[in-house]
Amino acid sequence: MDIDERIERRWQTGTTSLVRDYGALSPVTHVDEPTNRGAVLERLLDHLEPTFEGRLPPNAYVHGPPGTGKSAVVSALFARFARHSADRGRRIYTTTRAVERAVARFVYLDTREATSEFDFYRDLLDALSDDPAPEHGVSTEELRSRIHDRRTESTGGVVLAVDHVGEPATVDADTLVDRVASLPSDVSWLAIGGAEPDRTPLTDYTATTLRVDRYRRQTLTDLLTSRAADGMGNQAFEHRQIRRIAKRAEGNAHDALAALFVAADRAEVADRDALADEDVAAGLEEIEGTSVSLGRVLTLPDKKQLLLRKLVDLDDGRYSVSDLTERLSDLPDVDLSSSTVMRYLYEIAEDDIVERVSESTSESAGRPPSRIALRFPPTVFRRLYDRRT
DNA sequence: GATCCACGGGAATACACGGATG
DNA sequence: CATCCGTGTATTCCCGTGGATC
């Protein structure tokens, strides 16, 4: 946010409310300029350097624990490169033919959003084409062949980043290997995932492996401070509160931001003009034991998100699957049959978004039911869900 | 007419338990 | 005592159908 934006925002809202920008506090927001991962950025640039000379880099694997900025850095970098190569291509094109040079295309693909084989190729084709790729009516095979057709039209090849490989509901390493194998040979890929290099078949196909480590305490503190200032202003928090969150989050920026988000929201609701220590405590408590990225929750299909949205208002961890099925499918704005609601609940649990806690108290006959417990901070999800549309 | 996918619905399987059986 | 069996739930699996779109 620049100064004008800040002033404008103050004018428009005209209020003294604490939170000025939930987006700045959100754990799913990636800033355009990740400032705290300089070393990672440098190594990625090293890797991509051949593209400056019209060559393609080898395949690569970027890995590291959750909340360390892998997605943030790669997506920001690819967005930049995509812009630059487009500019460069245009400029070179309009000057003399002698310096005309092949320019690689850069495509970032998130397998949380593009899960199916069809989506995978469709999104790639879409990024490579000027016209939107079809959503229906064509076969997956047809998409693949159209991607191959593109190859004859462009010269510089493609660098394809594939994010979130190996999460429960995305694509696993073997599937990805299959899919990239059917791409034209002038596609260099860069997979991003959490698995250690020696635990994934991906590294059999990559020349470069790039590790992203946890944030150091101080770096995370800086990151949080800057986000807190953007979201609430400098007067709304104390440095010691930020340090407390950074300490507890143990290098995980996602969890740290989630805690900050909850704290800010709580203070806002209580109409305070600054974070109280109990707000921070509440924020820390809410990330306790939760380990799923909100990005995963918020890329679930709409109907499943709707169910979860209802669930967070209902759940205190006491309800069984069949209880919840009944309650949720009775809700007027849930237009799903109870059998679908139940199936979705099981699927969400299978994806580790919620957890099924088995009941040891076996009262009646038959297999004992299990209770559903959330694995994400409910307050953050509730706000973020309600804010879209 | 072809394609993909979200839903719905139900069949198949797993699990827990108590009682029967060898 | 170990194992099997029947019953009642819970959970998983699978397939058909229809909508939206090309």
Short mmCIF file of C-alpha atoms (C1' of nucleotides) in Angstrom, two decimals:
data_model
loop_
_atom_site.label_atom_id
_atom_site.label_comp_id
_atom_site.label_asym_id
_atom_site.label_seq_id
_atom_site.Cartn_x
_atom_site.Cartn_y
_atom_site.Cartn_z
CA MET A 1 0.00 0.00 0.00
CA ASP A 2 1.44 3.38 -0.89
CA ILE A 3 0.76 6.65 0.89
CA ASP A 4 -2.05 7.74 -1.38
CA GLU A 5 -3.86 4.49 -0.89
CA ARG A 6 -3.56 4.77 2.84
CA ILE A 7 -4.90 8.30 2.91
CA GLU A 8 -7.70 7.40 0.54
CA ARG A 9 -8.69 4.50 2.69
CA ARG A 10 -8.87 6.69 5.76
CA TRP A 11 -11.03 9.18 3.92
CA GLN A 12 -13.38 6.57 2.65
CA THR A 13 -13.92 4.67 5.82
CA GLY A 14 -13.94 7.75 8.00
CA THR A 15 -13.96 5.48 10.98
CA THR A 16 -11.51 4.72 13.68
CA SER A 17 -11.96 1.01 13.35
CA LEU A 18 -8.91 -1.00 14.21
CA VAL A 19 -8.56 -3.24 11.19
CA ARG A 20 -8.12 -1.20 8.04
CA ASP A 21 -7.24 -4.03 5.73
CA TYR A 22 -8.01 -7.64 6.51
CA GLY A 23 -6.20 -8.62 3.36
CA ALA A 24 -2.88 -7.45 4.80
CA LEU A 25 -3.38 -9.69 7.80
CA SER A 26 -4.63 -12.70 5.91
CA PRO A 27 -2.46 -15.81 5.84
CA VAL A 28 -3.56 -16.52 2.28
CA THR A 29 -2.51 -13.16 0.92
CA HIS A 30 0.79 -13.17 -0.92
CA VAL A 31 2.35 -9.75 -1.26
CA ASP A 32 3.73 -8.72 -4.63
CA GLU A 33 7.15 -8.07 -3.19
CA PRO A 34 8.22 -10.74 -0.77
CA THR A 35 10.93 -8.83 1.02
CA ASN A 36 11.93 -11.35 3.62
CA ARG A 37 13.04 -14.21 1.44
CA GLY A 38 15.93 -12.60 -0.37
CA ALA A 39 18.17 -15.65 -0.36
CA VAL A 40 15.45 -17.89 -1.77
CA LEU A 41 14.71 -15.32 -4.42
CA GLU A 42 18.36 -15.20 -5.42
CA ARG A 43 18.62 -18.94 -5.77
CA LEU A 44 15.48 -19.06 -7.85
CA LEU A 45 16.86 -16.33 -10.08
CA ASP A 46 20.07 -18.31 -10.47
CA HIS A 47 18.03 -21.26 -11.54
CA LEU A 48 16.01 -19.26 -14.04
CA GLU A 49 19.01 -17.39 -15.36
CA PRO A 50 19.31 -19.38 -18.63
CA THR A 51 16.04 -17.83 -19.75
CA PHE A 52 17.78 -14.46 -19.95
CA GLU A 53 19.82 -15.92 -22.79
CA GLY A 54 16.97 -17.64 -24.51
CA ARG A 55 17.65 -21.08 -23.08
CA LEU A 56 15.55 -23.19 -20.77
CA PRO A 57 16.59 -24.13 -17.24
CA PRO A 58 16.55 -27.80 -16.21
CA ASN A 59 13.63 -29.19 -14.25
CA ALA A 60 13.69 -28.36 -10.55
CA TYR A 61 12.11 -29.18 -7.23
CA VAL A 62 11.47 -26.57 -4.54
CA HIS A 63 10.65 -27.94 -1.14
CA GLY A 64 10.34 -26.92 2.49
CA PRO A 65 7.97 -26.94 5.47
CA PRO A 66 4.56 -25.21 5.33
CA GLY A 67 4.39 -21.48 5.86
CA THR A 68 7.87 -20.72 4.66
CA GLY A 69 6.98 -18.64 1.65
CA LYS A 70 7.53 -21.16 -1.14
CA SER A 71 4.31 -20.28 -2.89
CA ALA A 72 4.68 -16.60 -2.12
CA VAL A 73 8.10 -16.29 -3.69
CA VAL A 74 7.55 -18.52 -6.68
CA SER A 75 4.18 -17.07 -7.61
CA ALA A 76 5.44 -13.50 -7.24
CA LEU A 77 8.52 -14.27 -9.28
CA PHE A 78 6.61 -16.01 -12.04
CA ALA A 79 4.13 -13.17 -12.24
CA ARG A 80 7.06 -10.79 -12.74
CA PHE A 81 8.76 -12.96 -15.29
CA ALA A 82 5.56 -13.43 -17.23
CA ARG A 83 5.20 -9.64 -17.46
CA HIS A 84 8.84 -9.04 -18.32
CA SER A 85 9.05 -11.67 -20.99
CA ALA A 86 5.90 -10.33 -22.55
CA ASP A 87 7.38 -6.81 -22.58
CA ARG A 88 10.71 -7.97 -23.84
CA GLY A 89 9.15 -10.07 -26.52
CA ARG A 90 7.16 -7.14 -27.76
CA ARG A 91 10.06 -4.73 -27.74
CA ILE A 92 12.35 -7.10 -29.56
CA TYR A 93 9.70 -7.86 -32.06
CA THR A 94 9.30 -4.23 -33.09
CA THR A 95 13.01 -3.53 -33.51
CA THR A 96 15.22 -5.14 -36.06
CA ARG A 97 14.85 -8.74 -36.91
CA ALA A 98 18.53 -9.36 -36.17
CA VAL A 99 18.11 -9.21 -32.40
CA GLU A 100 14.93 -11.15 -32.39
CA ARG A 101 15.37 -13.72 -29.72
CA ALA A 102 13.39 -16.54 -28.28
CA VAL A 103 11.62 -15.62 -25.05
CA ALA A 104 10.31 -18.27 -22.68
CA ARG A 105 6.76 -18.12 -21.37
CA PHE A 106 6.27 -18.43 -17.63
CA VAL A 107 3.26 -20.23 -16.26
CA TYR A 108 2.34 -20.74 -12.61
CA LEU A 109 -0.16 -23.49 -11.93
CA ASP A 110 -1.70 -24.25 -8.55
CA THR A 111 -2.82 -27.86 -8.26
CA ARG A 112 -5.15 -26.90 -5.43
CA GLU A 113 -7.24 -25.15 -8.04
CA ALA A 114 -6.39 -27.26 -11.07
CA THR A 115 -6.77 -30.72 -9.63
CA SER A 116 -8.09 -32.91 -12.41
CA GLU A 117 -6.10 -33.93 -15.43
CA PHE A 118 -8.46 -31.88 -17.53
CA ASP A 119 -7.95 -28.76 -15.39
CA PHE A 120 -4.21 -29.19 -15.47
CA TYR A 121 -3.94 -29.10 -19.25
CA ARG A 122 -6.73 -26.60 -19.62
CA ASP A 123 -5.08 -24.05 -17.35
CA LEU A 124 -1.75 -24.55 -19.05
CA LEU A 125 -3.28 -24.13 -22.49
CA ASP A 126 -5.15 -21.08 -21.25
CA ALA A 127 -1.93 -19.47 -20.06
CA LEU A 128 -0.24 -20.17 -23.39
CA SER A 129 -3.06 -18.94 -25.59
CA ASP A 130 -4.44 -15.53 -26.28
CA ASP A 131 -8.00 -16.81 -26.32
CA PRO A 132 -9.50 -18.50 -23.29
CA ALA A 133 -9.28 -22.28 -23.34
CA PRO A 134 -12.62 -24.17 -23.34
CA GLU A 135 -14.05 -25.37 -20.03
CA HIS A 136 -16.31 -28.02 -21.54
CA GLY A 137 -16.97 -29.93 -24.67
CA VAL A 138 -13.44 -30.95 -25.54
CA SER A 139 -11.59 -34.03 -24.45
CA THR A 140 -8.48 -34.01 -22.31
CA GLU A 141 -6.66 -35.53 -25.26
CA GLU A 142 -7.74 -32.64 -27.42
CA LEU A 143 -6.32 -30.19 -24.87
CA ARG A 144 -2.99 -31.98 -24.92
CA SER A 145 -2.81 -31.84 -28.67
CA ARG A 146 -3.65 -28.14 -28.68
CA ILE A 147 -0.77 -27.57 -26.28
CA HIS A 148 1.51 -29.34 -28.70
CA ASP A 149 0.17 -27.14 -31.49
CA ARG A 150 1.15 -24.08 -29.51
CA ARG A 151 4.70 -25.23 -29.60
CA THR A 152 5.07 -24.63 -33.28
CA GLU A 153 3.87 -21.08 -32.84
CA SER A 154 6.16 -20.04 -30.00
CA THR A 155 9.87 -20.39 -29.98
CA GLY A 156 11.22 -19.80 -26.52
CA GLY A 157 9.73 -22.72 -24.67
CA VAL A 158 7.81 -22.69 -21.41
CA VAL A 159 8.81 -22.65 -17.76
CA LEU A 160 5.99 -24.24 -15.81
CA ALA A 161 5.73 -23.94 -12.04
CA VAL A 162 3.45 -26.52 -10.44
CA ASP A 163 2.59 -25.65 -6.86
CA HIS A 164 1.39 -27.76 -3.92
CA VAL A 165 2.40 -31.11 -5.31
CA GLY A 166 1.68 -34.01 -2.99
CA GLU A 167 -1.00 -32.51 -0.75
CA PRO A 168 -4.00 -34.71 0.07
CA ALA A 169 -6.34 -33.27 -2.55
CA THR A 170 -3.94 -32.08 -5.21
CA VAL A 171 -1.76 -34.21 -7.49
CA ASP A 172 0.86 -36.60 -6.22
CA ALA A 173 4.37 -36.82 -7.57
CA ASP A 174 3.77 -39.84 -9.80
CA THR A 175 0.73 -38.24 -11.38
CA LEU A 176 2.68 -35.08 -12.04
CA VAL A 177 5.49 -37.02 -13.64
CA ASP A 178 2.98 -38.66 -15.95
CA ARG A 179 1.39 -35.38 -16.88
CA VAL A 180 4.56 -33.47 -17.63
CA ALA A 181 5.81 -36.46 -19.62
CA SER A 182 3.10 -35.85 -22.17
CA LEU A 183 4.02 -32.19 -22.58
CA PRO A 184 6.19 -30.93 -25.44
CA SER A 185 9.92 -31.23 -24.88
CA ASP A 186 10.40 -27.48 -24.69
CA VAL A 187 8.62 -27.29 -21.35
CA SER A 188 10.82 -27.02 -18.28
CA TRP A 189 8.99 -27.57 -15.04
CA LEU A 190 9.52 -26.58 -11.46
CA ALA A 191 7.54 -28.49 -8.87
CA ILE A 192 6.85 -27.11 -5.40
CA GLY A 193 6.01 -29.44 -2.54
CA GLY A 194 6.61 -30.39 1.04
CA ALA A 195 8.19 -33.81 0.65
CA GLU A 196 11.89 -34.23 1.32
CA PRO A 197 13.90 -34.75 -1.88
CA ASP A 198 14.81 -38.31 -1.01
CA ARG A 199 11.17 -39.14 -0.33
CA THR A 200 9.77 -38.17 -3.69
CA PRO A 201 10.24 -39.61 -7.20
CA LEU A 202 10.27 -36.05 -8.53
CA THR A 203 13.96 -35.65 -7.92
CA ASP A 204 14.65 -38.49 -10.34
CA TYR A 205 13.64 -36.03 -13.03
CA THR A 206 15.16 -32.81 -11.72
CA ALA A 207 18.66 -31.42 -11.94
CA THR A 208 18.11 -28.76 -9.32
CA THR A 209 16.74 -29.07 -5.82
CA LEU A 210 16.05 -25.97 -3.83
CA ARG A 211 15.37 -26.05 -0.12
CA VAL A 212 13.38 -23.34 1.63
CA ASP A 213 13.99 -23.27 5.37
CA ARG A 214 11.79 -22.05 8.16
CA TYR A 215 11.78 -18.34 8.84
CA ARG A 216 14.25 -17.25 11.45
CA ARG A 217 12.57 -15.70 14.48
CA GLN A 218 13.71 -12.19 13.65
CA THR A 219 12.73 -12.42 9.99
CA LEU A 220 9.28 -13.61 10.89
CA THR A 221 8.96 -10.80 13.41
CA ASP A 222 9.81 -8.28 10.70
CA LEU A 223 7.31 -9.81 8.33
CA LEU A 224 4.56 -9.75 10.94
CA THR A 225 5.38 -6.20 11.93
CA SER A 226 5.08 -5.00 8.39
CA ARG A 227 1.80 -6.85 7.82
CA ALA A 228 0.40 -5.61 11.12
CA ALA A 229 1.30 -2.05 10.20
CA ASP A 230 -0.40 -2.42 6.82
CA GLY A 231 -3.48 -4.00 8.31
CA MET A 232 -3.95 -1.90 11.42
CA GLY A 233 -1.47 0.93 11.53
CA ASN A 234 1.55 1.31 13.74
CA GLN A 235 -0.30 2.44 16.83
CA ALA A 236 -2.46 -0.64 17.10
CA PHE A 237 0.05 -3.14 18.43
CA GLU A 238 3.16 -3.47 20.48
CA HIS A 239 6.38 -4.98 19.32
CA ARG A 240 6.39 -7.37 22.21
CA GLN A 241 3.05 -8.79 21.09
CA ILE A 242 4.41 -9.45 17.63
CA ARG A 243 7.47 -11.14 19.08
CA ARG A 244 5.24 -13.33 21.17
CA ILE A 245 3.38 -14.55 18.10
CA ALA A 246 6.58 -15.05 16.12
CA LYS A 247 8.03 -17.10 18.90
CA ARG A 248 5.05 -19.39 19.14
CA ALA A 249 4.67 -19.88 15.39
CA GLU A 250 8.10 -21.44 15.12
CA GLY A 251 8.99 -20.12 11.73
CA ASN A 252 5.61 -20.73 10.12
CA ALA A 253 4.37 -17.48 8.61
CA HIS A 254 0.96 -18.91 7.83
CA ASP A 255 0.25 -19.78 11.45
CA ALA A 256 1.74 -16.53 12.69
CA LEU A 257 -0.46 -14.46 10.40
CA ALA A 258 -3.49 -16.53 11.34
CA ALA A 259 -2.88 -15.77 15.01
CA LEU A 260 -2.39 -12.10 14.25
CA PHE A 261 -5.57 -12.10 12.19
CA VAL A 262 -7.61 -13.62 15.00
CA ALA A 263 -6.16 -11.22 17.54
CA ALA A 264 -6.93 -8.23 15.34
CA ASP A 265 -10.43 -9.42 14.62
CA ARG A 266 -11.13 -9.97 18.28
CA ALA A 267 -9.90 -6.51 19.18
CA GLU A 268 -11.94 -5.05 16.38
CA VAL A 269 -15.10 -6.76 17.52
CA ALA A 270 -14.47 -5.55 21.07
CA ASP A 271 -14.12 -2.05 19.65
CA ARG A 272 -10.63 -1.58 20.98
CA ASP A 273 -8.18 0.70 19.23
CA ALA A 274 -5.21 -1.55 19.88
CA LEU A 275 -4.49 -5.22 20.44
CA ALA A 276 -4.90 -6.37 24.02
CA ASP A 277 -2.74 -9.15 25.34
CA GLU A 278 -5.77 -11.40 25.66
CA ASP A 279 -6.48 -10.88 21.98
CA VAL A 280 -3.04 -12.17 21.20
CA ALA A 281 -3.57 -15.08 23.58
CA ALA A 282 -6.83 -15.93 21.82
CA GLY A 283 -5.07 -15.82 18.48
CA LEU A 284 -2.36 -18.15 19.67
CA GLU A 285 -4.90 -20.49 21.13
CA GLU A 286 -6.73 -20.74 17.86
CA ILE A 287 -3.68 -21.90 15.94
CA GLU A 288 -2.88 -24.42 18.62
CA GLY A 289 -2.91 -27.86 17.07
CA THR A 290 -4.28 -26.68 13.75
CA SER A 291 -2.07 -27.56 10.86
CA VAL A 292 -3.96 -27.13 7.62
CA SER A 293 -3.31 -24.19 5.38
CA LEU A 294 -6.29 -21.90 4.94
CA GLY A 295 -5.34 -21.77 1.31
CA ARG A 296 -6.42 -25.36 1.08
CA VAL A 297 -9.72 -24.68 2.79
CA LEU A 298 -10.44 -21.69 0.60
CA THR A 299 -9.79 -23.53 -2.66
CA LEU A 300 -12.24 -26.30 -1.84
CA PRO A 301 -15.28 -26.52 -4.14
CA ASP A 302 -17.96 -23.95 -3.25
CA LYS A 303 -20.40 -26.42 -1.78
CA LYS A 304 -17.81 -27.89 0.53
CA GLN A 305 -16.78 -24.46 1.69
CA LEU A 306 -20.41 -23.65 2.34
CA LEU A 307 -20.68 -26.75 4.51
CA LEU A 308 -17.56 -25.76 6.43
CA ARG A 309 -18.87 -22.24 6.84
CA LYS A 310 -21.99 -23.63 8.47
CA LEU A 311 -19.91 -26.06 10.41
CA VAL A 312 -17.76 -23.43 12.11
CA ASP A 313 -20.89 -21.80 13.47
CA LEU A 314 -22.13 -25.12 14.74
CA ASP A 315 -19.13 -27.05 15.77
CA ASP A 316 -17.74 -27.28 19.20
CA GLY A 317 -16.32 -30.65 18.45
CA ARG A 318 -19.24 -32.59 19.89
CA TYR A 319 -21.16 -33.66 16.84
CA SER A 320 -20.86 -36.94 15.05
CA VAL A 321 -20.85 -37.23 11.30
CA SER A 322 -24.48 -38.30 11.15
CA ASP A 323 -25.50 -35.55 13.59
CA LEU A 324 -23.81 -32.98 11.45
CA THR A 325 -25.24 -34.45 8.29
CA GLU A 326 -28.73 -34.04 9.64
CA ARG A 327 -28.19 -30.53 10.96
CA LEU A 328 -26.40 -29.28 7.88
CA SER A 329 -28.77 -30.71 5.32
CA ASP A 330 -31.72 -29.22 7.21
CA LEU A 331 -30.30 -25.74 6.81
CA PRO A 332 -32.32 -23.70 4.29
CA ASP A 333 -29.34 -22.45 2.29
CA VAL A 334 -27.81 -25.90 1.98
CA ASP A 335 -29.42 -27.41 -1.08
CA LEU A 336 -27.70 -30.76 -0.99
CA SER A 337 -29.20 -34.10 -0.23
CA SER A 338 -28.24 -35.58 3.07
CA SER A 339 -26.36 -38.37 1.37
CA THR A 340 -24.23 -35.84 -0.47
CA VAL A 341 -23.64 -33.85 2.72
CA MET A 342 -22.46 -36.97 4.44
CA ARG A 343 -20.21 -37.96 1.58
CA TYR A 344 -18.71 -34.46 1.49
CA LEU A 345 -18.02 -34.59 5.21
CA TYR A 346 -16.13 -37.82 4.79
CA GLU A 347 -14.25 -36.45 1.81
CA ILE A 348 -13.26 -33.32 3.70
CA ALA A 349 -12.01 -35.52 6.50
CA GLU A 350 -10.16 -37.70 4.03
CA ASP A 351 -8.38 -34.58 2.80
CA ASP A 352 -7.35 -33.77 6.38
CA ILE A 353 -9.23 -30.48 6.43
CA VAL A 354 -11.15 -31.75 9.43
CA GLU A 355 -10.34 -34.66 11.63
CA ARG A 356 -12.48 -37.56 12.65
CA VAL A 357 -11.94 -38.28 16.31
CA SER A 358 -13.09 -41.76 17.16
CA GLU A 359 -15.25 -42.13 20.21
CA SER A 360 -14.05 -44.59 22.79
CA THR A 361 -17.33 -44.58 24.69
CA SER A 362 -19.16 -47.39 23.02
CA GLU A 363 -22.66 -47.16 24.38
CA SER A 364 -24.94 -48.78 21.89
CA ALA A 365 -24.40 -51.63 19.52
CA GLY A 366 -22.55 -51.19 16.26
CA ARG A 367 -19.50 -49.30 15.26
CA PRO A 368 -19.07 -46.18 17.40
CA PRO A 369 -19.43 -42.81 15.64
CA SER A 370 -16.60 -40.32 15.37
CA ARG A 371 -16.73 -36.63 16.13
CA ILE A 372 -15.59 -33.98 13.69
CA ALA A 373 -12.88 -31.56 14.79
CA LEU A 374 -11.61 -28.62 12.74
CA ARG A 375 -8.01 -28.52 11.67
CA PHE A 376 -7.95 -24.87 10.68
CA PRO A 377 -8.50 -21.64 12.64
CA PRO A 378 -12.27 -21.09 12.38
CA THR A 379 -12.27 -17.34 12.95
CA VAL A 380 -9.98 -16.70 10.02
CA PHE A 381 -11.96 -18.95 7.74
CA ARG A 382 -15.25 -17.36 8.78
CA ARG A 383 -14.02 -13.86 8.01
CA LEU A 384 -12.30 -14.70 4.76
CA TYR A 385 -15.26 -16.72 3.56
CA ASP A 386 -17.72 -13.96 4.37
CA ARG A 387 -15.56 -11.33 2.73
CA ARG A 388 -15.59 -12.88 -0.70
CA THR A 389 -18.69 -11.86 -2.59
"C1'" DG B 1 -23.27 -34.68 -30.41
"C1'" DA B 2 -19.32 -34.56 -27.18
"C1'" DT B 3 -17.05 -33.53 -22.90
"C1'" DC B 4 -16.30 -33.01 -17.90
"C1'" DC B 5 -17.96 -32.92 -13.47
"C1'" DA B 6 -21.11 -32.22 -9.45
"C1'" DC B 7 -24.66 -34.79 -7.21
"C1'" DG B 8 -27.41 -38.42 -5.63
"C1'" DG B 9 -28.00 -42.85 -4.14
"C1'" DG B 10 -27.00 -47.19 -2.93
"C1'" DA B 11 -23.99 -51.29 -2.71
"C1'" DA B 12 -19.97 -53.11 -0.58
"C1'" DT B 13 -16.91 -53.24 3.14
"C1'" DA B 14 -15.07 -52.24 7.81
"C1'" DC B 15 -15.59 -52.19 12.55
"C1'" DA B 16 -17.29 -53.12 17.33
"C1'" DC B 17 -19.49 -56.03 20.29
"C1'" DG B 18 -21.68 -59.89 22.44
"C1'" DG B 19 -22.87 -64.46 22.22
"C1'" DA B 20 -22.27 -69.07 20.26
"C1'" DT B 21 -19.20 -72.61 18.98
"C1'" DG B 22 -15.34 -75.86 18.83
"C1'" DC C 1 -9.64 -70.01 25.63
"C1'" DA C 2 -9.60 -68.81 20.73
"C1'" DT C 3 -12.37 -68.20 16.90
"C1'" DC C 4 -16.48 -67.52 14.39
"C1'" DC C 5 -20.93 -65.39 13.55
"C1'" DG C 6 -24.78 -62.16 13.54
"C1'" DT C 7 -26.29 -57.66 14.15
"C1'" DG C 8 -26.09 -52.86 13.91
"C1'" DT C 9 -23.50 -48.77 12.61
"C1'" DA C 10 -19.94 -46.30 10.31
"C1'" DT C 11 -17.25 -45.66 6.35
"C1'" DT C 12 -15.75 -46.29 1.71
"C1'" DC C 13 -16.49 -47.08 -3.03
"C1'" DC C 14 -18.63 -46.75 -7.33
"C1'" DC C 15 -21.59 -45.68 -11.01
"C1'" DG C 16 -25.53 -43.41 -13.38
"C1'" DT C 17 -27.63 -39.03 -14.50
"C1'" DG C 18 -28.11 -34.39 -15.83
"C1'" DG C 19 -26.40 -29.58 -16.38
"C1'" DA C 20 -23.44 -26.47 -18.69
"C1'" DT C 21 -20.79 -25.60 -22.52
"C1'" DC C 22 -18.19 -26.21 -26.76
#
